[in-house]
Amino acid sequence: MPLDPQVGDELPELRVPVTRSTVVRYSGASTDFNEIHFSDRHARALGLPGVVAHGMWTMGAGLRVVTDWVGDPAAVLRYQVRFTRPVVVPDDDQGTEVVFRGTVQAVDGDVATVAITAHCGDDAVLGAAKAEVRHG
């Protein structure tokens, strides 16, 4: 991370693949075994288009755009997101991809506020995502 981030600085884009295997592994790690994360039938019964990735997986993956930039996960002071759409994960070998981008929105002393966007295809999957991170 630059020692002197400026408002408007863009962080390097982060592209994160997600497959059904990713979702199953996250289910085990998080102990969230809700059927919408592994069964198209259950997901569709609830009005979803198919199996969806965990919102917390999406949130965690999104913070990587900031932690990769700053180089130290412990530098993150605050992180917030609003979930806008689920990440639908097709039942194939390719899965899908979530693209994260960050832009420095404010700098106050040694704290930078980064706005984060997350898109899966044309859909924004996180909204109002912001992280405050200590730099320098």
mmCIF file of C-alpha atoms in Angstrom, residues 15 30 41 51 53 60 74 88 91 95 106 108 116 122 127:
data_model
loop_
_atom_site.group_PDB
_atom_site.id
_atom_site.type_symbol
_atom_site.label_atom_id
_atom_site.label_comp_id
_atom_site.label_asym_id
_atom_site.label_seq_id
_atom_site.Cartn_x
_atom_site.Cartn_y
_atom_site.Cartn_z
ATOM 1 C CA ARG A 15 -11.290 -11.476 -9.209
ATOM 2 C CA SER A 30 -18.726 -21.869 8.952
ATOM 3 C CA ARG A 41 -34.301 -27.744 -5.224
ATOM 4 C CA VAL A 51 -27.596 -22.518 -5.083
ATOM 5 C CA ALA A 53 -22.812 -18.603 -1.962
ATOM 6 C CA GLY A 60 -15.008 -11.899 3.539
ATOM 7 C CA ALA A 74 -4.791 -6.347 11.356
ATOM 8 C CA VAL A 88 -25.666 -17.682 -7.700
ATOM 9 C CA ASP A 91 -23.540 -26.569 -11.036
ATOM 10 C CA GLY A 95 -18.715 -21.764 -11.307
ATOM 11 C CA ALA A 106 -11.370 9.622 2.425
ATOM 12 C CA ASP A 108 -7.928 11.272 7.824
ATOM 13 C CA ILE A 116 -15.668 -1.445 -2.154
ATOM 14 C CA ASP A 122 -23.852 -7.490 -14.214
ATOM 15 C CA GLY A 127 -23.764 -2.331 -1.548
#
